[in-house]
Short mmCIF file of C-alpha atoms in Angstrom, two decimals:
data_model
loop_
_atom_site.label_atom_id
_atom_site.label_comp_id
_atom_site.label_asym_id
_atom_site.label_seq_id
_atom_site.Cartn_x
_atom_site.Cartn_y
_atom_site.Cartn_z
CA MET A 61 136.56 129.47 72.63
CA GLY A 62 138.63 131.52 75.01
CA TYR A 63 138.38 132.25 78.75
CA GLU A 64 136.23 135.45 78.33
CA ASP A 65 133.89 133.66 75.88
CA HIS A 66 133.39 130.80 78.38
CA LYS A 67 132.68 133.36 81.20
CA ASP A 68 130.13 135.10 78.92
CA ILE A 69 128.11 131.98 78.44
CA SER A 70 128.38 130.85 82.01
CA PRO A 71 125.40 130.94 84.44
CA GLN A 72 124.79 134.41 85.92
CA VAL A 73 122.68 133.05 88.76
CA VAL A 74 123.86 130.14 90.81
CA ASP A 75 122.05 128.18 93.58
CA CYS A 76 124.37 127.95 96.59
CA ALA A 77 124.48 126.20 100.01
CA VAL A 78 126.46 127.66 102.87
CA VAL A 79 127.72 125.35 105.65
CA ILE A 80 129.48 126.69 108.71
CA ILE A 81 131.72 124.44 110.77
CA SER A 82 132.31 125.56 114.25
CA ASP A 83 132.20 124.39 117.80
CA SER A 84 131.90 127.84 119.29
CA ARG A 85 129.79 129.93 116.95
CA THR A 86 125.98 130.12 116.74
CA GLU A 87 123.86 131.61 114.04
CA LYS A 88 123.67 134.76 116.26
CA THR A 89 127.50 135.01 116.52
CA ASP A 90 128.59 133.83 113.18
CA GLU A 91 129.93 136.54 110.98
CA SER A 92 131.36 134.37 108.14
CA GLY A 93 128.00 132.79 107.25
CA LYS A 94 126.35 136.19 107.09
CA LEU A 95 129.07 137.54 104.88
CA LEU A 96 128.71 134.59 102.50
CA VAL A 97 124.92 134.74 102.37
CA ASP A 98 124.80 138.58 102.04
CA GLY A 99 127.67 138.57 99.53
CA LEU A 100 126.17 135.87 97.28
CA THR A 101 122.61 137.27 97.31
CA ALA A 102 123.90 140.88 96.66
CA ALA A 103 125.68 139.36 93.70
CA GLY A 104 122.31 137.97 92.37
CA HIS A 105 122.99 134.37 93.39
CA LYS A 106 120.47 132.23 95.40
CA VAL A 107 121.28 130.76 98.83
CA SER A 108 118.83 127.88 99.13
CA SER A 109 120.47 126.14 102.12
CA PHE A 110 122.27 127.34 105.27
CA ALA A 111 123.52 125.02 108.00
CA MET A 112 125.79 125.20 111.09
CA LEU A 113 127.56 122.09 112.13
CA LYS A 114 130.03 121.02 114.78
CA ASN A 115 133.59 119.77 113.81
CA ASP A 116 132.18 116.28 113.42
CA ALA A 117 133.19 114.23 110.37
CA GLU A 118 129.95 112.21 110.20
CA SER A 119 127.73 115.35 110.32
CA ILE A 120 129.91 117.03 107.63
CA ARG A 121 129.81 113.90 105.45
CA GLU A 122 126.12 113.46 105.82
CA LYS A 123 125.38 117.23 105.03
CA LEU A 124 127.74 117.36 102.08
CA GLY A 125 126.21 114.03 100.67
CA ASP A 126 122.69 115.48 101.06
CA LEU A 127 123.71 118.77 99.23
CA LEU A 128 125.55 116.83 96.55
CA HIS A 129 122.27 114.88 95.81
CA SER A 130 120.01 117.87 96.08
CA ALA A 131 118.62 118.73 92.67
CA GLY A 132 118.86 122.50 93.09
CA THR A 133 122.16 122.98 94.80
CA GLN A 134 125.05 123.85 92.47
CA VAL A 135 127.76 125.28 94.66
CA ILE A 136 128.43 124.33 98.26
CA ILE A 137 130.58 126.68 100.32
CA ILE A 138 131.89 125.31 103.61
CA SER A 139 133.54 127.66 106.09
CA GLY A 140 135.47 126.61 109.04
CA GLY A 141 137.47 123.57 110.25
CA THR A 142 140.22 124.09 107.67
CA GLY A 143 143.08 124.93 110.09
CA ALA A 144 145.99 122.86 111.38
CA SER A 145 144.63 121.91 114.81
CA LYS A 146 143.43 118.46 115.85
CA LYS A 147 139.84 119.46 115.75
CA ASP A 148 139.92 120.87 112.21
CA ILE A 149 138.67 117.97 110.13
CA THR A 150 136.80 119.58 107.28
CA ILE A 151 139.43 119.08 104.58
CA GLU A 152 140.02 115.38 105.58
CA THR A 153 136.26 114.83 105.41
CA VAL A 154 135.50 116.61 102.21
CA LEU A 155 138.49 115.61 100.02
CA PRO A 156 137.48 111.89 99.69
CA MET A 157 134.05 113.04 98.56
CA LEU A 158 135.47 115.03 95.63
CA GLU A 159 135.94 113.59 92.08
CA LYS A 160 138.37 116.32 91.10
CA ARG A 161 140.39 118.84 93.06
CA LEU A 162 140.77 122.38 91.84
CA ASP A 163 144.22 122.97 93.41
CA GLY A 164 144.36 126.49 91.85
CA PHE A 165 141.72 127.63 94.24
CA GLY A 166 143.77 126.99 97.34
CA GLU A 167 147.07 128.19 95.73
CA LEU A 168 145.43 131.50 94.70
CA PHE A 169 143.74 131.86 98.15
CA ARG A 170 147.03 131.42 99.86
CA PHE A 171 148.79 133.87 97.53
CA LEU A 172 146.26 136.49 98.14
CA THR A 173 146.26 135.81 101.97
CA TYR A 174 150.06 136.05 101.77
CA GLN A 175 149.71 139.65 100.33
CA GLU A 176 147.46 140.55 103.33
CA ILE A 177 149.09 138.64 106.40
CA GLY A 178 152.46 137.27 105.20
CA THR A 179 153.75 133.90 106.10
CA GLY A 180 150.83 132.99 108.32
CA SER A 181 149.06 132.01 104.94
CA ILE A 182 150.81 128.68 105.08
CA LEU A 183 148.40 127.65 107.77
CA SER A 184 145.41 127.79 105.35
CA ARG A 185 144.20 124.65 103.73
CA ALA A 186 141.53 126.21 101.67
CA THR A 187 140.55 124.07 98.73
CA ALA A 188 137.83 123.48 96.12
CA GLY A 189 136.70 120.61 93.96
CA VAL A 190 134.08 118.93 91.87
CA ALA A 191 131.63 116.25 92.79
CA LEU A 192 128.52 115.12 90.89
CA GLY A 193 128.80 118.18 88.58
CA LYS A 194 128.82 120.52 91.52
CA ILE A 195 131.49 122.76 93.02
CA ALA A 196 132.53 122.35 96.72
CA ILE A 197 134.61 125.11 98.32
CA CYS A 198 136.21 124.80 101.69
CA LEU A 199 137.29 128.20 103.32
CA PRO A 200 138.71 129.12 106.70
CA GLY A 201 136.16 130.35 109.35
CA SER A 202 137.49 133.85 109.85
CA PRO A 203 135.48 136.62 108.37
CA LYS A 204 138.40 138.26 106.81
CA ALA A 205 139.37 135.11 104.98
CA VAL A 206 135.71 134.60 103.84
CA ARG A 207 135.57 138.14 102.54
CA LEU A 208 138.87 137.70 100.60
CA ALA A 209 137.73 134.47 98.99
CA LEU A 210 134.31 135.70 98.19
CA GLU A 211 135.38 139.03 96.60
CA LYS A 212 138.58 138.03 94.85
CA ILE A 213 137.93 134.44 93.81
CA ILE A 214 134.38 133.06 94.24
CA LEU A 215 132.13 135.84 92.86
CA PRO A 216 134.37 136.51 89.85
CA GLU A 217 134.45 132.82 88.90
CA ILE A 218 131.34 131.16 90.34
CA GLY A 219 129.41 130.87 87.10
CA HIS A 220 132.46 129.80 85.12
CA LEU A 221 133.41 127.21 87.75
CA LEU A 222 129.83 125.84 87.63
CA ARG A 223 129.72 125.77 83.87
CA GLU A 224 132.93 123.78 83.56
CA ALA A 225 132.01 121.39 86.37
CA SER A 226 128.57 120.57 85.06
CA ARG A 227 129.64 119.85 81.51
#
């Protein structure tokens, strides 16, 4: 079977969890979480879990562990805490919990970001991977970055990603 055949038999509806990592945003001021929830649901997917956490490794580890062991959750999208500052610890916290990294996700995200903002794209540490048959995606916290990843990578591939990760 080829790529298109795999996509054709991939799930059309995916159960997602959205986790926002921020020390400054609230549910009222968070645009990225709203973009993710609205974009996923508009595309026909389900968002069964939404959480906002501080840049705290233990909180992130605990939430990701709960979601990985949740029977319904299939894809976990984490936004925020992926930059280069000392407080940005999402990647360091999530990577050890992944069984497989999907390096192409970050590579493609940075390529698309480069087309929009140029060399500032090197500051992105966006990544994705597989754990317990589920997909975990880590995105920057900016609404522009979330929209780019959602429209250009996540929505076109979410079902296919899940099919491959859960086999």
